PDB file of C-alpha atoms and ligand atoms in Angstrom:
ATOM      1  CA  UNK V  23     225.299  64.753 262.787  1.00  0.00           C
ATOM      2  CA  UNK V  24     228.636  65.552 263.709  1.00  0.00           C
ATOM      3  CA  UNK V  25     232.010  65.077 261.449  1.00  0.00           C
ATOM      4  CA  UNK V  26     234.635  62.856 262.064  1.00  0.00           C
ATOM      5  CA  UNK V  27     237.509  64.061 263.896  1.00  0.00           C
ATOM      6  CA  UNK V  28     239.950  63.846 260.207  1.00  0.00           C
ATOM      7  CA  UNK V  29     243.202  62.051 260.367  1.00  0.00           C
ATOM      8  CA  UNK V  30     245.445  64.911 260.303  1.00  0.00           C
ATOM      9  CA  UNK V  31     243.801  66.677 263.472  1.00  0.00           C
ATOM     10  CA  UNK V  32     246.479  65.863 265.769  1.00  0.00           C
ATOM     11  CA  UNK V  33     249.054  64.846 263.021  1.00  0.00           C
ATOM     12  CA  UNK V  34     251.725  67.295 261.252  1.00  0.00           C
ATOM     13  CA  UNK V  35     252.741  64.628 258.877  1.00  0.00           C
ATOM     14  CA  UNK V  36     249.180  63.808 257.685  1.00  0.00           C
ATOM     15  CA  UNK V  37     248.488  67.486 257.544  1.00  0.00           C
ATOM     16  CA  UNK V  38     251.109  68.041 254.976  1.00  0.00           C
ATOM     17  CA  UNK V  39     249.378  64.977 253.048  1.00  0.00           C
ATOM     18  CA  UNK V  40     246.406  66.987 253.553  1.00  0.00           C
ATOM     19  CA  UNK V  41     248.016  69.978 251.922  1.00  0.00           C
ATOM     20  CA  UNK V  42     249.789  68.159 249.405  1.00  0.00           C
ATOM     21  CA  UNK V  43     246.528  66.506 248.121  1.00  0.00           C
ATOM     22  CA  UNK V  44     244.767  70.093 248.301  1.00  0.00           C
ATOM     23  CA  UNK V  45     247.048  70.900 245.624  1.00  0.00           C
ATOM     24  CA  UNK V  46     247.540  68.275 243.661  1.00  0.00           C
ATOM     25  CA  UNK V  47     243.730  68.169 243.225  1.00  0.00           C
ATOM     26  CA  UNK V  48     243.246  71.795 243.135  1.00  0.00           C
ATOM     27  CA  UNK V  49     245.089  71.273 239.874  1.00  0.00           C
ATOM     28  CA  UNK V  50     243.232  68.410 238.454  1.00  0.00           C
ATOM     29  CA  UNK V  51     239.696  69.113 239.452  1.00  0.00           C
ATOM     30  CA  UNK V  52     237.836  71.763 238.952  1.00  0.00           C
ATOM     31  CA  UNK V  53     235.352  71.704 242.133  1.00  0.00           C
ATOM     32  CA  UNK V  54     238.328  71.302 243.995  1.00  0.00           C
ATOM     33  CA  UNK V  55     238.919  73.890 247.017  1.00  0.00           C
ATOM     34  CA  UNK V  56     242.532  74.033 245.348  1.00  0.00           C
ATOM     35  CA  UNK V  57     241.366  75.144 241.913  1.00  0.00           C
ATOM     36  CA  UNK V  58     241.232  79.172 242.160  1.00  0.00           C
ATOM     37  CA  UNK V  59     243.423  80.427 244.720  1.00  0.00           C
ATOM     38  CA  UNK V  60     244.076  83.826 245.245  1.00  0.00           C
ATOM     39  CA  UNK V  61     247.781  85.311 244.117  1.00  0.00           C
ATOM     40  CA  UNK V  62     249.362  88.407 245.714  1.00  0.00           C
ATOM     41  CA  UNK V  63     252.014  90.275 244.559  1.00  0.00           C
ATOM     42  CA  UNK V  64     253.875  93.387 245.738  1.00  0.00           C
ATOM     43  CA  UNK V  65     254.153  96.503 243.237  1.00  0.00           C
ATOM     44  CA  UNK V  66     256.714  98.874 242.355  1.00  0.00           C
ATOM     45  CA  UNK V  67     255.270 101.269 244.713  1.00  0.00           C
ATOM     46  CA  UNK V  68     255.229  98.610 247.631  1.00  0.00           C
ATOM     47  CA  UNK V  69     251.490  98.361 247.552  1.00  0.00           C
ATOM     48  CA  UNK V  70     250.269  94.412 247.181  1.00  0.00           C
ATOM     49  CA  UNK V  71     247.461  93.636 244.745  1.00  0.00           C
ATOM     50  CA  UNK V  72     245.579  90.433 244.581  1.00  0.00           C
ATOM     51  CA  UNK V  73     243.846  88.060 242.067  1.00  0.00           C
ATOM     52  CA  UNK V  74     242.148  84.567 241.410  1.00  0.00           C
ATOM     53  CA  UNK V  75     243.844  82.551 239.337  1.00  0.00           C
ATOM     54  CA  UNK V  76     243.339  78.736 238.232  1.00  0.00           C
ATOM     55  CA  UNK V  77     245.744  76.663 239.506  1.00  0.00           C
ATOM     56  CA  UNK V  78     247.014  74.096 236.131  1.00  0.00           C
ATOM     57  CA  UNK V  79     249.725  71.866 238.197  1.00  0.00           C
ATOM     58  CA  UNK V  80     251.270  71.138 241.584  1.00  0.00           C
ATOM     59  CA  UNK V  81     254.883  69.631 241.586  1.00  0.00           C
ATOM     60  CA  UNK V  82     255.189  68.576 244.665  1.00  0.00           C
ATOM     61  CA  UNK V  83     258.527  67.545 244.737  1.00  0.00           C
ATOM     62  CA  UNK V  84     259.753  70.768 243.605  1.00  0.00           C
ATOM     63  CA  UNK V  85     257.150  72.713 245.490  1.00  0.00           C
ATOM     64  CA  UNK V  86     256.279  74.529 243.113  1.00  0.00           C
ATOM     65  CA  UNK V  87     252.768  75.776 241.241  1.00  0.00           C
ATOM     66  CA  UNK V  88     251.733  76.394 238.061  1.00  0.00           C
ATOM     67  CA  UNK V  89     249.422  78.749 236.498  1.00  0.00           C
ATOM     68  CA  UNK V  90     248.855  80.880 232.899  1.00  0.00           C
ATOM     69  CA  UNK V  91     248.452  84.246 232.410  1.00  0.00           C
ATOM     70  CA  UNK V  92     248.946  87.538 229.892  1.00  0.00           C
ATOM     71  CA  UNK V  93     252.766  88.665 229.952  1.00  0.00           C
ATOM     72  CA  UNK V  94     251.029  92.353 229.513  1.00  0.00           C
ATOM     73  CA  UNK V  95     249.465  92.107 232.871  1.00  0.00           C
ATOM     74  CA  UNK V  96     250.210  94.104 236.244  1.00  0.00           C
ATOM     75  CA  UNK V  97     251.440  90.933 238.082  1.00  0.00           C
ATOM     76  CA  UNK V  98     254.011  90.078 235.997  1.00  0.00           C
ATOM     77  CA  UNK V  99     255.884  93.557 235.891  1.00  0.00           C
ATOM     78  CA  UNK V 100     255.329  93.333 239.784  1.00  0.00           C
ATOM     79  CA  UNK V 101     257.735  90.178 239.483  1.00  0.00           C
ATOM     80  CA  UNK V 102     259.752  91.281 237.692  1.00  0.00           C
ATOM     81  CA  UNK V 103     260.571  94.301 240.674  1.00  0.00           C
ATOM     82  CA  UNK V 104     259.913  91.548 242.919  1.00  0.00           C
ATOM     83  CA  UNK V 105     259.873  88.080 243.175  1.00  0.00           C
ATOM     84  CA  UNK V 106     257.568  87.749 246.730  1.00  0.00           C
ATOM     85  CA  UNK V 107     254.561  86.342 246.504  1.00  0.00           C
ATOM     86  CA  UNK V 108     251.509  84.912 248.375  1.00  0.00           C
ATOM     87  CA  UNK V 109     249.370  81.989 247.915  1.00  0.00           C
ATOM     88  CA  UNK V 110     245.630  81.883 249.390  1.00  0.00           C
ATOM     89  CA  UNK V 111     243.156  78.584 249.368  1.00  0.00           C
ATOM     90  CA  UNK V 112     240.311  78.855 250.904  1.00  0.00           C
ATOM     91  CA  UNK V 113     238.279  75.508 251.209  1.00  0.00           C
ATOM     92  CA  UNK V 114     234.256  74.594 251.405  1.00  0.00           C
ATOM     93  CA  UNK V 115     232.844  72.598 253.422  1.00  0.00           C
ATOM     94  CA  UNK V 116     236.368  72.131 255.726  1.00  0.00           C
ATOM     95  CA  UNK V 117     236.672  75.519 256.197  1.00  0.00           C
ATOM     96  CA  UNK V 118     240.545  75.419 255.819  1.00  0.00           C
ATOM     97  CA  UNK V 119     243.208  78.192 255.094  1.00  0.00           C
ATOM     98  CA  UNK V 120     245.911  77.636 253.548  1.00  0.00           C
ATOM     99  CA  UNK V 121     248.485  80.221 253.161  1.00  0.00           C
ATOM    100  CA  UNK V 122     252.054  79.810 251.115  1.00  0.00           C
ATOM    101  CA  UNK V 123     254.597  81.949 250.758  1.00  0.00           C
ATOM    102  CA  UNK V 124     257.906  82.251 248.374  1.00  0.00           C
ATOM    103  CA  UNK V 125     258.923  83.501 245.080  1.00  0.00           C
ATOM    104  CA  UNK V 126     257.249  83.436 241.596  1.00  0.00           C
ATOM    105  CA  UNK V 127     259.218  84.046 238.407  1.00  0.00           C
ATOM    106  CA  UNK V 128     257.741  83.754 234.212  1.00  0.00           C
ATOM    107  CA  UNK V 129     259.269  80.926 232.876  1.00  0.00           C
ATOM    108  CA  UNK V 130     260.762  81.271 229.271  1.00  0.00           C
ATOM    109  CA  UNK V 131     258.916  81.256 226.055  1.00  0.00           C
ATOM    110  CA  UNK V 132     260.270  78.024 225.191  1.00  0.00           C
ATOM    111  CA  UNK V 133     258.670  76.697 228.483  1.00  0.00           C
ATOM    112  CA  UNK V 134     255.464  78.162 227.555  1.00  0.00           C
ATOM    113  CA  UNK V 135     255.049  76.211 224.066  1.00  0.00           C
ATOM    114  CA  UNK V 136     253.834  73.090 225.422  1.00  0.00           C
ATOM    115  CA  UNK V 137     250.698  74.560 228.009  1.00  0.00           C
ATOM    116  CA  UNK V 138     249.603  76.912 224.975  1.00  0.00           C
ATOM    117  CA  UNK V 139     249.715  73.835 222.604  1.00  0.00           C
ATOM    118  CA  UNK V 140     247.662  72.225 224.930  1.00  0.00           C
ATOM    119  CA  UNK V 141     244.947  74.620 225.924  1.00  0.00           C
ATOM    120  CA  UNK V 142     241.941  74.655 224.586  1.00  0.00           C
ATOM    121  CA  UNK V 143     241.232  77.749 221.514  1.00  0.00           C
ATOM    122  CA  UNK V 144     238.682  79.035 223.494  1.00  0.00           C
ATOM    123  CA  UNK V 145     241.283  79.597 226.835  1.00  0.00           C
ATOM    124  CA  UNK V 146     243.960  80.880 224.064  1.00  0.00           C
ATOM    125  CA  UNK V 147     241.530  83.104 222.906  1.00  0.00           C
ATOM    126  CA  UNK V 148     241.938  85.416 225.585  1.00  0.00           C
ATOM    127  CA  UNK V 149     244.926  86.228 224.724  1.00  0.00           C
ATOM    128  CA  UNK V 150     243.750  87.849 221.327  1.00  0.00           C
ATOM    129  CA  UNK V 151     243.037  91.055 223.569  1.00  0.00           C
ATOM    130  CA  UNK V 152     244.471  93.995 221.326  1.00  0.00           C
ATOM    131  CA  UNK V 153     245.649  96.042 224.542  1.00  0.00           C
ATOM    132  CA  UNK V 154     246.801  94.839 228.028  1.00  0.00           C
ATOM    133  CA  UNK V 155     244.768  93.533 230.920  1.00  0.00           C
ATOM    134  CA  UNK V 156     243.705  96.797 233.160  1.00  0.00           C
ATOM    135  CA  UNK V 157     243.763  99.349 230.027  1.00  0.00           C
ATOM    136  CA  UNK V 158     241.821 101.829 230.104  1.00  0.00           C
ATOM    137  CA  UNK V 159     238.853 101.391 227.827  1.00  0.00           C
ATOM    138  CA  UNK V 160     236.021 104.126 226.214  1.00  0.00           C
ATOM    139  CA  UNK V 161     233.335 101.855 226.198  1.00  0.00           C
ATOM    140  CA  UNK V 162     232.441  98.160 228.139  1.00  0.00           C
ATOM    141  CA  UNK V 163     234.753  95.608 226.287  1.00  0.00           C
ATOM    142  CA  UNK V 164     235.933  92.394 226.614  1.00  0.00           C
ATOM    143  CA  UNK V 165     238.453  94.005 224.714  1.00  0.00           C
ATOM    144  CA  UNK V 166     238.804  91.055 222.117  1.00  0.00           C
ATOM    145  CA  UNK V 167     238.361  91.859 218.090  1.00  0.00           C
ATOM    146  CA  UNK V 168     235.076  92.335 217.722  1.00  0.00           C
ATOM    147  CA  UNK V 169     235.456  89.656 214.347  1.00  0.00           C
ATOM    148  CA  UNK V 170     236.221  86.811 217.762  1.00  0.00           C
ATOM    149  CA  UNK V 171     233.881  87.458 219.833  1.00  0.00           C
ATOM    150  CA  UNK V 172     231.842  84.691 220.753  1.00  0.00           C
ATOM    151  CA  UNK V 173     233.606  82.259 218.105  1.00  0.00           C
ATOM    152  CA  UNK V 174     236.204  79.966 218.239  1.00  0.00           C
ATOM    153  CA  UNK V 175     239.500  80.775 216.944  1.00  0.00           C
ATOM    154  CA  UNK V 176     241.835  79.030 214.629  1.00  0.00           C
ATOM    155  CA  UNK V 177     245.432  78.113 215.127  1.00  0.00           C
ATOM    156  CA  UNK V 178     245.989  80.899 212.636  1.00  0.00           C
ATOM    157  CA  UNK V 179     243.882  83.640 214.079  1.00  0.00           C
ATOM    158  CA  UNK V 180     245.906  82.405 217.386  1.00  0.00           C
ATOM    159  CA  UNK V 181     249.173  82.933 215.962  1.00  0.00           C
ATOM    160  CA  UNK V 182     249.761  86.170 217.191  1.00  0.00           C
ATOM    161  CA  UNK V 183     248.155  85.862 221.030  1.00  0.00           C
ATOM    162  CA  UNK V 184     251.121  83.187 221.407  1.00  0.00           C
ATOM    163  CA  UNK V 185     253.517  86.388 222.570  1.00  0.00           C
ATOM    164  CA  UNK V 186     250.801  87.349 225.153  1.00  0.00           C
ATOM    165  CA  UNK V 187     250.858  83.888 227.055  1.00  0.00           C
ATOM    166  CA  UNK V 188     253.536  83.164 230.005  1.00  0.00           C
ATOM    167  CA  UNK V 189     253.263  80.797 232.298  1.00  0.00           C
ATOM    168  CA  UNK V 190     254.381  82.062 235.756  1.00  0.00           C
ATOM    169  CA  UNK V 191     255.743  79.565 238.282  1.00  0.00           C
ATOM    170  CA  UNK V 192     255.551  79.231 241.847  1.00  0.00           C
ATOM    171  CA  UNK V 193     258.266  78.408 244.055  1.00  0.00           C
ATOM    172  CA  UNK V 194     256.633  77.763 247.941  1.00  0.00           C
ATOM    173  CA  UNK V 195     259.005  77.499 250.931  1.00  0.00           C
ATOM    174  CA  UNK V 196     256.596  78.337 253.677  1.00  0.00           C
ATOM    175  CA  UNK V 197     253.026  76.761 254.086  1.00  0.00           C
ATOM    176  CA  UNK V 198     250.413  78.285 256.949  1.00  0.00           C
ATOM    177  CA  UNK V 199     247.735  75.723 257.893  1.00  0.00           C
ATOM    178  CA  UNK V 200     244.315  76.336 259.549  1.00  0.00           C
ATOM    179  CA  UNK V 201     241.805  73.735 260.206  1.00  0.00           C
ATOM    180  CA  UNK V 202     238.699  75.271 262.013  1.00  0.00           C
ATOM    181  CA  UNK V 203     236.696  72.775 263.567  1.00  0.00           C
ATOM    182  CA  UNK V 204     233.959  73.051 266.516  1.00  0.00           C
ATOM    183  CA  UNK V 205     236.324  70.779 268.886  1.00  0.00           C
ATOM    184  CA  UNK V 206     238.968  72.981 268.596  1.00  0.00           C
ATOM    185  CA  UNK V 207     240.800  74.710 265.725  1.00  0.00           C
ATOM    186  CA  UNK V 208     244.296  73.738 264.732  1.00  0.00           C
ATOM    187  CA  UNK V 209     246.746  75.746 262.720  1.00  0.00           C
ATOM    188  CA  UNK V 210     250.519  74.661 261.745  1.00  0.00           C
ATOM    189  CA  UNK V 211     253.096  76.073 259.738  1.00  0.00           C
ATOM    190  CA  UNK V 212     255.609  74.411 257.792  1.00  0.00           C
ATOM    191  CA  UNK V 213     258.787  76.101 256.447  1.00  0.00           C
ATOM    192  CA  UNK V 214     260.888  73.966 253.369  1.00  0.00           C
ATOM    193  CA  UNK V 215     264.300  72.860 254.324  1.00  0.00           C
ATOM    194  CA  UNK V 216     266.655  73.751 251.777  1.00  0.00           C
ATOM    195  CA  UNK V 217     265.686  73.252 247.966  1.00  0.00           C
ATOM    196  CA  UNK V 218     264.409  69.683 248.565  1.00  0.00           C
ATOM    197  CA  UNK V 219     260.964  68.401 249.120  1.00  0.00           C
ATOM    198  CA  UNK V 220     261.490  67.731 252.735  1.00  0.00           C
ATOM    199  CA  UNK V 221     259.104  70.236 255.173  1.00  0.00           C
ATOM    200  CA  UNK V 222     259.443  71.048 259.135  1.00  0.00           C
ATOM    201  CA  UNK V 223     256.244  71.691 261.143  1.00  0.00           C
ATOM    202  CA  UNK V 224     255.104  73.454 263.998  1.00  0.00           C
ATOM    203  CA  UNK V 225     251.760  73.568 265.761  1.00  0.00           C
ATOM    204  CA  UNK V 226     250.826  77.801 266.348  1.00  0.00           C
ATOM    205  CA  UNK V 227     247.571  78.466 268.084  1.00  0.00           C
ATOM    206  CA  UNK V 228     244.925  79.572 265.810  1.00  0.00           C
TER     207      UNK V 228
HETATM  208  C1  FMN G 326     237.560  82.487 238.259  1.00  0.00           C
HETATM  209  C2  FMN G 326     238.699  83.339 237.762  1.00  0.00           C
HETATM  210  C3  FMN G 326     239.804  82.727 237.209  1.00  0.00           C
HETATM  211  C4  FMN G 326     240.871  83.479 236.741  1.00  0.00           C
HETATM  212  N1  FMN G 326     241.970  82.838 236.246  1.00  0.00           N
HETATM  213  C5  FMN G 326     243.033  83.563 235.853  1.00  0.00           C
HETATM  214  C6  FMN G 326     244.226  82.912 235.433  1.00  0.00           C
HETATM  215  O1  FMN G 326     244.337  81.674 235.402  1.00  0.00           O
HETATM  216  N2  FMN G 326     245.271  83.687 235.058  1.00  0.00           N
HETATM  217  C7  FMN G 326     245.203  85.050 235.094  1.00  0.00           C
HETATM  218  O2  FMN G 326     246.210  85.701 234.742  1.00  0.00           O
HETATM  219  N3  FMN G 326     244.100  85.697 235.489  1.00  0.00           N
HETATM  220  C8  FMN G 326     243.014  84.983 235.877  1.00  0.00           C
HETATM  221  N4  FMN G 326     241.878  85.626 236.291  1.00  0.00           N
HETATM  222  C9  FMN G 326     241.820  87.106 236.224  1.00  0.00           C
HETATM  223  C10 FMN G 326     242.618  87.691 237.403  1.00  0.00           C
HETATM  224  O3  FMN G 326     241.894  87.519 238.598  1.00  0.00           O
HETATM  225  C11 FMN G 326     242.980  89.181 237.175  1.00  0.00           C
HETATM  226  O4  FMN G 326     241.808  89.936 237.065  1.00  0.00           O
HETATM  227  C12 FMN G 326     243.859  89.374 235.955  1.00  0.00           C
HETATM  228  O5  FMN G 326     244.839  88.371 235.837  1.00  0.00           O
HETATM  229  C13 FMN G 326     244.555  90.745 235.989  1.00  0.00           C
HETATM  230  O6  FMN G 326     245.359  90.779 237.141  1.00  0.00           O
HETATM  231  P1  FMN G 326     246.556  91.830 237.349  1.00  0.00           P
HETATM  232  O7  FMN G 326     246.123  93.105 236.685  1.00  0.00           O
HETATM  233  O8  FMN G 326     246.639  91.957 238.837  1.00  0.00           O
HETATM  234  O9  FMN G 326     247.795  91.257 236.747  1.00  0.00           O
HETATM  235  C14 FMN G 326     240.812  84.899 236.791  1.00  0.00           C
HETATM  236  C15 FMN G 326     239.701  85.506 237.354  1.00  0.00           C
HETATM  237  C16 FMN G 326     238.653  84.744 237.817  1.00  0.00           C
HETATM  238  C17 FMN G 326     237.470  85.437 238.422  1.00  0.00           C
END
């Protein structure tokens, strides 16, 4: 049986609706292709690392991503030297690429009240971890208090991991589309005019 030819094949606009729903559900759902992608930063030392994280909300109007993670960990001292950063989906059964590009900062504490309220004690909990992500350790660890592991913490016990939590935001101004497909492949890119939510596209050649 062979697929449909989609509606966005031959159509920049509806491949941005494409994209734009690829995100948006990436965030919501978590079978979505959108749901893990892959972050990279540069380093100090200009080399780039890479890691999965879970994607909790699109704004598309701002173009912008969200996601949570431990203000002790590599990435965010990487930002903090330098903003650039890359964006990788990578989508079953389409088999679609999409790469973004643009700049990531960590929001303030104050913005980070509100996603730690809301997540769950068992996603809080692992930011109890005594020493940063990518210590060193002298024995296999999940590196939690040994008194939490495998239990569910309290708002009290949680106090303290508060401090560890940041959420780092997204800020995408370019957007690299591939579609591969056994008529054909297509691949666009689309660059962000300005600060608005208003996008130019190109066909490339895969
Ligand atoms: C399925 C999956 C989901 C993950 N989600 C997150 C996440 O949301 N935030 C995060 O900081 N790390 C997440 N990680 C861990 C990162 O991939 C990475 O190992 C960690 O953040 C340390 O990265 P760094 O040392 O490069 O900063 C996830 C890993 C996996 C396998």
């Amino acid at each position: 049986m062979t697929t449909p030819t989609p509606s966005f094949y031959n159509d920049l606009d509806q491949t941005l609706i494409e994209i734009r729903q690829i995100l948006e559900q990436g965030a919501c759902n978590r079978r979505a292709a959108g749901h893990h992608p892959v972050v990279a930063t540069i380093g100090n030392d200009g080399v780039p690392s890479q890691r999965v994280m879970i994607l909790r909300q699109c704004d598309w109007d701002h173009s912008s991503l969200r996601f949570h993670t431990d203000m002790r960990s590599k990435k965010v001292d990487d930002l903090a030297a330098r903003q650039s950063v890359s964006v990788l989906i990578y989508g079953e059964p389409d088999k679609l690429q999409l790469r973004l590009t643009g700049t990531a900062q960590i929001e303030s504490a104050r913005m980070a009240d509100r996603p730690w309220a809301q997540s769950t004690p068992f996603a809080r909990r692992c930011y109890m971890a005594q020493a940063a992500p990518g210590s060193e350790a002298a024995m296999p660890t999940s590196g939690l208090p040994a008194w939490i592991e495998g239990k569910k913490p309290d708002e009290e016990q949680l106090l303290d991991a508060r401090q560890n939590f940041a959420v780092l935001t997204v800020h995408f101004s370019t957007i690299d589309w591939l579609y591969l497909a056994n008529e054909g492949h297509r691949r666009a890119k689309f660059e962000r005019n300005g600060d608005g939510p208003q996008w130019t596209g190109r066909w490339l050649i895969p």
